[in-house]
Short mmCIF file of C-alpha atoms in Angstrom, two decimals:
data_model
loop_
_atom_site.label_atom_id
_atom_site.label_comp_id
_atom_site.label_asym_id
_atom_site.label_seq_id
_atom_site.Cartn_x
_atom_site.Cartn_y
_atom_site.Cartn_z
CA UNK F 294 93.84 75.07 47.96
CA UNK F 295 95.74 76.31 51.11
CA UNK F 296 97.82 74.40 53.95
CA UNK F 297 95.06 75.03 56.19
CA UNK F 298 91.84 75.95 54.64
CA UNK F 299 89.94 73.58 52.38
CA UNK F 300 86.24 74.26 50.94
CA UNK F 301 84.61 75.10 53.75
CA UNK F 302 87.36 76.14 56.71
CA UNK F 303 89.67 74.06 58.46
CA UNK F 304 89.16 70.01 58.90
CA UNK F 305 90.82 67.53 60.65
CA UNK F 306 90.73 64.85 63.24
CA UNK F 307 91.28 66.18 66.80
CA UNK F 308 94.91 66.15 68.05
CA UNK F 309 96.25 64.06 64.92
CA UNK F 310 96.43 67.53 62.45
CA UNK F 311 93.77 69.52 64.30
CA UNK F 312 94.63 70.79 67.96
CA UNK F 313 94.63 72.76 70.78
CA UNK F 314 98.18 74.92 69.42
CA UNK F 315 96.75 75.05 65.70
CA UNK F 316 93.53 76.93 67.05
CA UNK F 317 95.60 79.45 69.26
CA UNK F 318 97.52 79.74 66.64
CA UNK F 319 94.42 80.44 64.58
CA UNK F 320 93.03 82.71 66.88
CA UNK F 321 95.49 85.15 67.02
CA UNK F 322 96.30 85.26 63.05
CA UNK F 323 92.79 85.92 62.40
CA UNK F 324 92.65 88.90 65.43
CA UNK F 325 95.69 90.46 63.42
CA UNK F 326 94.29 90.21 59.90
CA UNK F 327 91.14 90.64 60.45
CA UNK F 328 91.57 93.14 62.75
CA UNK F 329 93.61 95.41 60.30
CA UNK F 330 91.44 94.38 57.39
CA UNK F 331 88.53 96.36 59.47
CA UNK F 332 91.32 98.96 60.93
CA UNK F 333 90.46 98.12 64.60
CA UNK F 334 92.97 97.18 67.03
CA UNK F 335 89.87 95.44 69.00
CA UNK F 336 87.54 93.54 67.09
CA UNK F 337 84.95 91.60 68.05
CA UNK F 338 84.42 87.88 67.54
CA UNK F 339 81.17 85.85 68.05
CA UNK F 340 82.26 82.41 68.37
CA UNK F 341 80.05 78.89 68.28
CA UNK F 342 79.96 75.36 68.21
CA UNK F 343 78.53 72.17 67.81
CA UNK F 344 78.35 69.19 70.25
CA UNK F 345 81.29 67.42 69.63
CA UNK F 346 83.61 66.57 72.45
CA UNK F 347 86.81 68.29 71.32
CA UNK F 348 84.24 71.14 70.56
CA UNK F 349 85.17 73.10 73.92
CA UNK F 350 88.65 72.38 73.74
CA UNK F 351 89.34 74.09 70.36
CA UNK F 352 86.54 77.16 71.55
CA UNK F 353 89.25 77.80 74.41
CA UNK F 354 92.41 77.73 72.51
CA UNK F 355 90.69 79.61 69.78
CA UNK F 356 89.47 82.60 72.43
CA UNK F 357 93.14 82.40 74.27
CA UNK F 358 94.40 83.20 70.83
CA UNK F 359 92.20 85.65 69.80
CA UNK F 360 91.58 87.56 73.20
CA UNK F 361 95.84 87.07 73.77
CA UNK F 362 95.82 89.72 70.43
CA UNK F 363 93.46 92.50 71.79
CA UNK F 364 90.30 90.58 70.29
CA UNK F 365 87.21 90.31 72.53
CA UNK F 366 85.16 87.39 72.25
CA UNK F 367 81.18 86.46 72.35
CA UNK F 368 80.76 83.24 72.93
CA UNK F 369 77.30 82.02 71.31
CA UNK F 370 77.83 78.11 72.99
CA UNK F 371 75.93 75.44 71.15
CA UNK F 372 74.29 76.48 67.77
CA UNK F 373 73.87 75.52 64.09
CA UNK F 374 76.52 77.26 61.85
CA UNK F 375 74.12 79.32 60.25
CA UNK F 376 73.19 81.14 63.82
CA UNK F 377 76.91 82.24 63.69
CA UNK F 378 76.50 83.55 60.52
CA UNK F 379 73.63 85.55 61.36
CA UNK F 380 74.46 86.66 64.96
CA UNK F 381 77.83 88.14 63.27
CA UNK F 382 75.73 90.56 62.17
CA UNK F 383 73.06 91.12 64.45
CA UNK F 384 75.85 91.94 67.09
CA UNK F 385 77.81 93.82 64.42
CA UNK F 386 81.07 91.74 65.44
CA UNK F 387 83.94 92.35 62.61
CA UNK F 388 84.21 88.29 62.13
CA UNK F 389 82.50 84.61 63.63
CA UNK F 390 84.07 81.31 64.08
CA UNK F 391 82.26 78.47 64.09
CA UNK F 392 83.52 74.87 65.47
CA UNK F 393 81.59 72.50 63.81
CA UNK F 394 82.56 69.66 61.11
CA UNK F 395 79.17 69.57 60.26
CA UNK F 396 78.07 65.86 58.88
CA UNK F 397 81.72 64.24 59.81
CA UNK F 398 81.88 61.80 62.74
CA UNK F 399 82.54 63.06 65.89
CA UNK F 400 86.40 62.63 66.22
CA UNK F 401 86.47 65.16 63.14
CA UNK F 402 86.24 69.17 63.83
CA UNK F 403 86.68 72.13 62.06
CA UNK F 404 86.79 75.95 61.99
CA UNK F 405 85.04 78.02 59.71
CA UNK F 406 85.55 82.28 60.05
CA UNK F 407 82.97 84.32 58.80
CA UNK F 408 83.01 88.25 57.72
CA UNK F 409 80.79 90.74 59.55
CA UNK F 410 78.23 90.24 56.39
CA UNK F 411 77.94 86.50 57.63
CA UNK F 412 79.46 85.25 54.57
CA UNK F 413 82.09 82.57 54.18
CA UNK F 414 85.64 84.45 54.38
CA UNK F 415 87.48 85.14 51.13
CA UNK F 416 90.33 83.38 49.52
CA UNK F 417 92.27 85.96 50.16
CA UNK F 418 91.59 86.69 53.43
CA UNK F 419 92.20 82.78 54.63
CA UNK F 420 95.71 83.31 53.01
CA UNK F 421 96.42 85.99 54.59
CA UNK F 422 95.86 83.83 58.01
CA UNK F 423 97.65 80.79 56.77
CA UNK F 424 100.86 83.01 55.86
CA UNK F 425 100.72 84.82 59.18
CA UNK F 426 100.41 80.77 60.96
CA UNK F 427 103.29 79.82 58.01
CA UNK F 428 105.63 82.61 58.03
CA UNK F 429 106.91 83.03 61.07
CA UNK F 430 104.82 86.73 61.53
CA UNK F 431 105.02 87.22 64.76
CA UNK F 432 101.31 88.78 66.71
CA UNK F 433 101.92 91.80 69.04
CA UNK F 434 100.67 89.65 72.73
CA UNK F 435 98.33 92.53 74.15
CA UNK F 436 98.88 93.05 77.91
CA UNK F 437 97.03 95.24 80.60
CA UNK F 438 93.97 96.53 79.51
CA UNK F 439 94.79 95.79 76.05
CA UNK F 440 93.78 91.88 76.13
CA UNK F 441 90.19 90.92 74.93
CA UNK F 442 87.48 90.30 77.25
CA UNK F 443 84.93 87.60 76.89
CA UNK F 444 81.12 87.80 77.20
CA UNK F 445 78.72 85.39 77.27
CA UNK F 446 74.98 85.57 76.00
CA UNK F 447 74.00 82.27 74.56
CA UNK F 448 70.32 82.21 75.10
CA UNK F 449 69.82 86.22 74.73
CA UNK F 450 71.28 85.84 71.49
CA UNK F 451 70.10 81.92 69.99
CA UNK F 452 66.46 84.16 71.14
CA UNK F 453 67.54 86.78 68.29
CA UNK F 454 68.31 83.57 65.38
CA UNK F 455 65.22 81.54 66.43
CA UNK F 456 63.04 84.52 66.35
CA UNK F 457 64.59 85.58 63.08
CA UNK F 458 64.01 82.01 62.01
CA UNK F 459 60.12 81.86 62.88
CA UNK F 460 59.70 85.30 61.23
CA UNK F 461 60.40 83.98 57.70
CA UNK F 462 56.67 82.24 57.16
CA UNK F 463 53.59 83.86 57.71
CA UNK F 464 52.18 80.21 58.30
CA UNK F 465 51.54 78.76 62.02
CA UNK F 466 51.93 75.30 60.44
CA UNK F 467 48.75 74.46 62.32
CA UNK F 468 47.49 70.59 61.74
CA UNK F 469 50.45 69.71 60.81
CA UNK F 470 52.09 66.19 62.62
CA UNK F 471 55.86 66.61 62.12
CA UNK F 472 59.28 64.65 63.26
CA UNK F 473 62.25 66.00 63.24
CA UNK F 474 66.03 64.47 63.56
CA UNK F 475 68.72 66.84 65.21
CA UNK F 476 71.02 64.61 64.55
CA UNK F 477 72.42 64.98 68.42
CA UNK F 478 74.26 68.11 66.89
CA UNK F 479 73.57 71.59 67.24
CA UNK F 480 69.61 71.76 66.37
CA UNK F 481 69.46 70.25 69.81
CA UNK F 482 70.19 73.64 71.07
CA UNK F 483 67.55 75.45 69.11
CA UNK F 484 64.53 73.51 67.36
CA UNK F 485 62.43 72.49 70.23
CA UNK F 486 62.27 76.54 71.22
CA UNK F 487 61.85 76.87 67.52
CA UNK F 488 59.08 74.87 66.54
CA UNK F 489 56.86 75.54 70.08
CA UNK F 490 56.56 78.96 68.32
CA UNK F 491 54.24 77.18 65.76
CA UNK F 492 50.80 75.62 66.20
CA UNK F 493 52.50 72.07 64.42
CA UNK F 494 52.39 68.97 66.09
CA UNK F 495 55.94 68.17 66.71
CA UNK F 496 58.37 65.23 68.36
CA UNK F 497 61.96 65.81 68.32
CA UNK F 498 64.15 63.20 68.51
CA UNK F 499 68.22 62.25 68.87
CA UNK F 500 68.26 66.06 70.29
CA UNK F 501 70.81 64.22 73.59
CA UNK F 502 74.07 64.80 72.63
CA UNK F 503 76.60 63.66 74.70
CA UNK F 504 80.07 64.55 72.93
CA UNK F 505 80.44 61.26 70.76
CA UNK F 506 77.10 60.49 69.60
CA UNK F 507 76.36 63.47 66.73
CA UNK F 508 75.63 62.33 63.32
CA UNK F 509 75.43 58.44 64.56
CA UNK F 510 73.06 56.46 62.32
CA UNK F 511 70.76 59.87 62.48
CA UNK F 512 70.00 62.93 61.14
CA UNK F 513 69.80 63.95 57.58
CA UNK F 514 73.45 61.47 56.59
CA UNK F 515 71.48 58.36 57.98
CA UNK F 516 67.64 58.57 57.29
CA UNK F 517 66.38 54.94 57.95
CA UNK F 518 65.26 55.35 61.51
CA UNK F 519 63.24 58.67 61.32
CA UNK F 520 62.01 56.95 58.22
CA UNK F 521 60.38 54.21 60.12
CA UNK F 522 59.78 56.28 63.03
CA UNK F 523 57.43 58.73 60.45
CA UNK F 524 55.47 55.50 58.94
CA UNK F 525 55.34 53.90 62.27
CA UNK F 526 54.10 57.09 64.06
CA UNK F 527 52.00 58.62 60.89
CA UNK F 528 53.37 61.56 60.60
CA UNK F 529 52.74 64.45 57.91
CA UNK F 530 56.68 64.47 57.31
CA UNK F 531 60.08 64.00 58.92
CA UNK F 532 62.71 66.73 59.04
CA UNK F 533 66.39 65.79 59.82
CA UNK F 534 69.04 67.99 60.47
CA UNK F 535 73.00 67.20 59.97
CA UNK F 536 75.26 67.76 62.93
CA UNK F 537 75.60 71.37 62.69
CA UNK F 538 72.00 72.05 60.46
CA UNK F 539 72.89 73.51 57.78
CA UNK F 540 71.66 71.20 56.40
CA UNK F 541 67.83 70.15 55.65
CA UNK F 542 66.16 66.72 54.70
CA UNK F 543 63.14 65.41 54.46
CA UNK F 544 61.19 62.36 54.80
CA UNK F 545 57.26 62.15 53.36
CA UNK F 546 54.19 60.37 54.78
CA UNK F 547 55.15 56.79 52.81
CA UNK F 548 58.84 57.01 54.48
CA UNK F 549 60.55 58.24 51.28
CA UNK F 550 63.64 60.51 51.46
CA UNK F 551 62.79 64.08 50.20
CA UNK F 552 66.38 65.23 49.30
CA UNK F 553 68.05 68.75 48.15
CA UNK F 554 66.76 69.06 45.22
CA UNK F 555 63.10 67.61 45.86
CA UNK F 556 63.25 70.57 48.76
CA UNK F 557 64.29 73.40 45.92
CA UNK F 558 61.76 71.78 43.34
CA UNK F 559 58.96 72.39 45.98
CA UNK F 560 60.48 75.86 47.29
CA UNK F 561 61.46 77.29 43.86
CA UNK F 562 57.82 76.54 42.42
CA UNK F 563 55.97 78.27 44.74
CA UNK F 564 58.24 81.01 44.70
CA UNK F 565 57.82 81.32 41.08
CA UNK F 566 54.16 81.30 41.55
CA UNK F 567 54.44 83.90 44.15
CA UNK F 568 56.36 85.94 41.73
CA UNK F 569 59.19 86.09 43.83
CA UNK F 570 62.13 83.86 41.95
CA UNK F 571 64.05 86.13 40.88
CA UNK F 572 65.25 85.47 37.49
CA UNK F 573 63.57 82.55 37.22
CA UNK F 574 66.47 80.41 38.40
CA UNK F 575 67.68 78.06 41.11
CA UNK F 576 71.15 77.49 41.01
CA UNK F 577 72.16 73.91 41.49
CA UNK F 578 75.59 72.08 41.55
CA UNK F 579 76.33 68.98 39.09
CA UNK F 580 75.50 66.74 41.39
CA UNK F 581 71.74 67.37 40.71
CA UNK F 582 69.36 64.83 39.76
CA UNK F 583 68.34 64.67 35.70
CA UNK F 584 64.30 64.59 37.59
CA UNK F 585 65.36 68.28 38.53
CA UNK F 586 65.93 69.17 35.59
CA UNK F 587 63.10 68.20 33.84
CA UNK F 588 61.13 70.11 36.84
CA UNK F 589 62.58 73.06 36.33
CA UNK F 590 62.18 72.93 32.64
CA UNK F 591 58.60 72.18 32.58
CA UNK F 592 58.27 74.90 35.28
CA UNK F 593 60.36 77.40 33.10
CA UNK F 594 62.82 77.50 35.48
CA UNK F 595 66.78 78.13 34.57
CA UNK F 596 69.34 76.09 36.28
CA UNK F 597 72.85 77.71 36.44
CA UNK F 598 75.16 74.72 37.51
CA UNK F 599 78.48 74.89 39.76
CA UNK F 600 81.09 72.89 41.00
CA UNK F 601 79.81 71.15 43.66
CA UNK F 602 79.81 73.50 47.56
CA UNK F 603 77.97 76.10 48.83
CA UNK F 604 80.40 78.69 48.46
CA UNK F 605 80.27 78.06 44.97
CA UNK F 606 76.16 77.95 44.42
CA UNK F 607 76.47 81.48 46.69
CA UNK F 608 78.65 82.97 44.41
CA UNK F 609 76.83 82.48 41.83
CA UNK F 610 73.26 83.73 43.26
CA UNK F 611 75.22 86.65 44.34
CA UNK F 612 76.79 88.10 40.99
CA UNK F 613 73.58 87.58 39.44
CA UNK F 614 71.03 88.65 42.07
CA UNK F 615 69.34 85.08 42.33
CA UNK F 616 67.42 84.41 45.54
CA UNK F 617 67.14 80.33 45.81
CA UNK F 618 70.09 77.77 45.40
CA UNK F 619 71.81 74.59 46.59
CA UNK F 620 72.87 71.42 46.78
CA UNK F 621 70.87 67.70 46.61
CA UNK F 622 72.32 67.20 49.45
CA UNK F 623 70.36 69.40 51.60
CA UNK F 624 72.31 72.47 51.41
CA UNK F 625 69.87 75.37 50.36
CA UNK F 626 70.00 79.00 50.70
CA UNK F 627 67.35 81.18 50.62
CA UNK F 628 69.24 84.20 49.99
CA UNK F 629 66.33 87.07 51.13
CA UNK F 630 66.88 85.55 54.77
CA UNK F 631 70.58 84.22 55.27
CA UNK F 632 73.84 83.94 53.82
CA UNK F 633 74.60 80.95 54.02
CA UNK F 634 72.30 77.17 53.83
CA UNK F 635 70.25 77.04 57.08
CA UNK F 636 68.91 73.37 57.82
CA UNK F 637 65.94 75.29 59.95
CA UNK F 638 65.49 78.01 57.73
CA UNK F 639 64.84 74.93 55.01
CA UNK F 640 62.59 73.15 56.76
CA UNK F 641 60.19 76.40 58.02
CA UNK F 642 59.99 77.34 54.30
CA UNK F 643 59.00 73.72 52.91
CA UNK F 644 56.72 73.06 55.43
CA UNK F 645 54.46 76.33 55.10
CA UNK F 646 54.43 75.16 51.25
CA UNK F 647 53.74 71.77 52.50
CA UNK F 648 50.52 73.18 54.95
CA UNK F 649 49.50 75.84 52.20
CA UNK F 650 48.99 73.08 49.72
CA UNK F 651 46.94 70.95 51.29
CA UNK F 652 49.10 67.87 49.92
CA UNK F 653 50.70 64.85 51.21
CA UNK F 654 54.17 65.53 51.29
CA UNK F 655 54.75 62.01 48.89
CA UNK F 656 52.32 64.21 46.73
CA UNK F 657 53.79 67.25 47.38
CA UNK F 658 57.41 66.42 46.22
CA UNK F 659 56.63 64.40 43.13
CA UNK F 660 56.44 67.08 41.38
CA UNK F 661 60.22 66.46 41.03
CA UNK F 662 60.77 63.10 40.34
CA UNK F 663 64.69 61.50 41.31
CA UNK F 664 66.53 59.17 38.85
CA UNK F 665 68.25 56.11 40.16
CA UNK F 666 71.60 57.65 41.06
CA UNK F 667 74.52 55.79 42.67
CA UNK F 668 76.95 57.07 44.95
CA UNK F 669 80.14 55.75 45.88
CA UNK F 670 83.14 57.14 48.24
CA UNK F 671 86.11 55.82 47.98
CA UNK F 672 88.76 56.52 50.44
CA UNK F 673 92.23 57.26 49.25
CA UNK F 674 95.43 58.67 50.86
CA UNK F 675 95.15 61.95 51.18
CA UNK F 676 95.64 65.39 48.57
CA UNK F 677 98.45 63.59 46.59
CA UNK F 678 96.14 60.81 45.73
CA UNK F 679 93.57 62.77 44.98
CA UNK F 680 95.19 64.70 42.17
CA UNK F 681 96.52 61.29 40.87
CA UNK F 682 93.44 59.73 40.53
CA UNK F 683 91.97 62.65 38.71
CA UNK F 684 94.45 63.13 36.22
CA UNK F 685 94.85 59.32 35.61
CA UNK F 686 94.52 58.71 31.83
CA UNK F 687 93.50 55.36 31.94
CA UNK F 688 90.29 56.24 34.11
CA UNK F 689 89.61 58.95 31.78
CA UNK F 690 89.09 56.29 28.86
CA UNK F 691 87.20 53.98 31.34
CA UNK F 692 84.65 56.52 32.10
CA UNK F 693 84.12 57.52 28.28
CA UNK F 694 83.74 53.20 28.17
CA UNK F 695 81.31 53.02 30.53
CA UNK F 696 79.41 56.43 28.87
CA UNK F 697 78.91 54.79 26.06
CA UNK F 698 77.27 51.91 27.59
CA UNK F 699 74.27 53.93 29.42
CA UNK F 700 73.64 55.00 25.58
CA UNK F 701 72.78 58.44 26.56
CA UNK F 702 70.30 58.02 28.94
CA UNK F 703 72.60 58.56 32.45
CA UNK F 704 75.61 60.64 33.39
CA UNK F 705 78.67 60.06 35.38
CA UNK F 706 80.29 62.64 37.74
CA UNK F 707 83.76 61.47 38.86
CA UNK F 708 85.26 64.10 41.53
CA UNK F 709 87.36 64.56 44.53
CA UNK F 710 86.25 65.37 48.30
CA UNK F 711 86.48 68.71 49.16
CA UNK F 712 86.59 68.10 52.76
CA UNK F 713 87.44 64.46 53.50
CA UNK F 714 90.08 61.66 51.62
CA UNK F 715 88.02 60.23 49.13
CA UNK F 716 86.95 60.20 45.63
CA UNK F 717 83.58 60.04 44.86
CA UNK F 718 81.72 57.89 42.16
CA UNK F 719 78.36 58.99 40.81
CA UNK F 720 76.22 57.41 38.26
CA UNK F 721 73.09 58.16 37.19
CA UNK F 722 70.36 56.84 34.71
CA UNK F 723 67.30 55.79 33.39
CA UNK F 724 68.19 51.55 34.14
CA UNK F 725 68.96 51.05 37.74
CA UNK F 726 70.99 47.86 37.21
CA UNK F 727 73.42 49.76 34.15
CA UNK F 728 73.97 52.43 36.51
CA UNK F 729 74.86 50.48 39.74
CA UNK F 730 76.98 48.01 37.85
CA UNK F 731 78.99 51.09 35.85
CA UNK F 732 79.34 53.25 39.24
CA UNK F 733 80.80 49.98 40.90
CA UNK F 734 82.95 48.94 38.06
CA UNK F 735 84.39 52.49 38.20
CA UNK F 736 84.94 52.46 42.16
CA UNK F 737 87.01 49.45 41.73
CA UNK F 738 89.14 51.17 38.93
CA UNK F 739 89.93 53.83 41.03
CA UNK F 740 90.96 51.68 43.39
CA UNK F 741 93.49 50.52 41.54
CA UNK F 742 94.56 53.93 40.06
#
């Protein structure tokens, strides 16, 4: 783990860890790295963001930084982190940076840095930044003619991702009644444009951002009121973004959450069927649900697991050539169109699946039946913490204890945050009441750890 860069980029609350000096600071180590890691003493940047209020105050002290070392700069405004990805490459820019902290609360940002493939920056590469930032490396300031220049294209180029988008399904979706959540994050920017390009039925709501609201008791983090909305309204399905969609969740006709793994159970199938899952696999993280497993194996379907992230389930579909894989919660990548999980790219592909079958969606997804599971977060003071409570020995033998009691018919999953200070608890099983009472029971013990 670096100073700066966790599991996916840089985190932090806004001016307490996470400011205005850090980005320049930022900007300009990642001109001179990745700028000599391409050989070009100008590189371009595309550079995005969600709808957070501190959004526009890191964008400028990340440009000032990265145009102040010879970098020029297009700015892509408001739009999910997978548009970065893929506009990195559309406009053939050497790196992206995307200000988002995804399903955090608003006071929370980030940066993430993509390569000119549009995939998540190496290890190496980040530490290369961080010891520039660290190590007192001083950046060549550009003067003259020298210093970036900054263009602007937002809707030219959110045309290019939504039109990528919509060319991904050969279905118009027609007959179709659908909701969909954008969580007041970056969706709000793109999914209306994107789903008028289908003959669907669709409302949009909490697409108003207004700086503090993102990710407030909506999108795909708080489900209840597009839940009701879709049984009040009778809707085919709901579809809710997270604040900066790369995420994707679902909600069917009876209200019911249709999570990660429901999605890749539905996707994966008919990509099997279709002849077109490679290897046979869809790799998952250990956070997936025993019900997907039992899918996949009546489907015969393989399930590589990972650590739990993204940038883990990628690497793995990428040294062995696998085209579907994710996370239950709502991260999936569908590997023939991006490089990274795409909350829109999610939804498009589940709901031509959902239109082709001529199902309910409650129909439709219980083809992969979900296991009580219980989650718990609990916060703790920071790394140092972290590692304590993880190597404590005493919570080791607790957790065999409270294994033994679900008599091998649950699991428990025990693991630090990768991006925020907490631990999380996860219990699963066949009894609901042995596997609420053992995930609480081993909340409280870390609590004391």
């Amino acid at each position: 783990m670096g100073k700066l860069f966790g599991t996916d980029g840089i985190r932090g609350v806004v001016n307490e860890g996470l400011d205005a000096e850090l980005a320049y600071q930022v900007g300009l180590a990642a001109a001179k790295v990745l700028g000599e890691a391409k050989g070009k003493d100008r590189p371009l940047f595309t550079i995005g963001k969600d709808t957070r209020i501190s959004s526009d105050l890191l964008e400028s002290a990340l440009i000032a930084g990265l145009c102040s070392a010879g970098a020029d700069v297009l700015r892509l405004g408001v739009i999910p982190t997978p548009g970065v990805a893929y506009l990195t490459v559309h406009a053939r820019a050497d790196a992206g940076i995307v200000i988002s902290a995804s399903h955090n609360p608003f006071e929370h940002n980030g940066i993430k840095i993509f390569n000119s493939q549009g995939f998540k920056l190496s290890d190496a590469l980040e530490d290369q930044i961080e010891a520039v930032i660290f190590d007192g490396c001083k950046v060549p300031r550009k003067t003259h003619g020298e210093l970036g220049r900054v263009r602007s294209s937002e809707f030219q180029e959110s045309e290019a991702y939504i039109n990528h988008l919509s060319s991904t399904i050969e279905d118009d979706l027609h007959g179709l009644h659908i909701l969909v959540d954008c969580a007041n994050g970056a969706s709000s920017a793109t999914a209306k444009r994107l789903f008028e390009q289908f003959s669907a039925k669709v409302d949009i709501i909490n697409s108003q951002p207004d700086g503090v609201n993102i990710n407030n008791q909506c999108g795909s983090t708080h489900l209840d009121l597009l839940s009701r909305k879709v049984v009040e309204g009778k809707y085919d399905v709901g579809i809710a973004f997270d604040g900066d969609a790369d995420r994707c969740l679902a909600v069917d006709d009876n209200g019911e959450t249709i999570d990660g793994d429901q999605i890749m159970a539905v996707c994966g199938g008919a990509m099997k069927k279709a002849g077109k899952l490679h290897g046979d696999a869809i790799v998952a993280t250990v956070m997936s649900n025993i019900g997907f497993h039992i899918f996949a194996k009546e489907q015969g379907i393989q399930v590589p697991c990972t650590d739990v992230g993204d940038r883990n389930v990628l690497e793995t579909m990428l040294e062995h050539g696998y085209q579907l894989g994710g996370e239950q919660s709502g991260h999936t990548i569908f590997l023939e169109y991006a490089t990274t999980g795409d909350g829109q790219l999610t939804a498009l592909q589940f709901l031509q699946v959902l239109r082709q079958s001529g199902k309910k969606a409650s129909e439709l997804a219980s083809c992969c039946k979900r296991y009580p599971q219980f989650l718990i977060n609990v916060p703790v003071a920071g790394q140092e913490a972290k590692d304590r409570v993880m190597a404590d020995e005493g919570l080791k033998a607790e957790t065999a204890r409270q294994e033994e009691l679900l008599h091998g018919e649950g699991r428990i999953l025990i693991r630090p945050s990768g991006t925020e200070a907490l631990i999380r608890v996860m219990v699963e099983g066949k009894d609901p009441e042995k596997a609420r009472t053992c995930a609480e029971e081993l909340a409280e013990f870390v609590c004391h750890c």
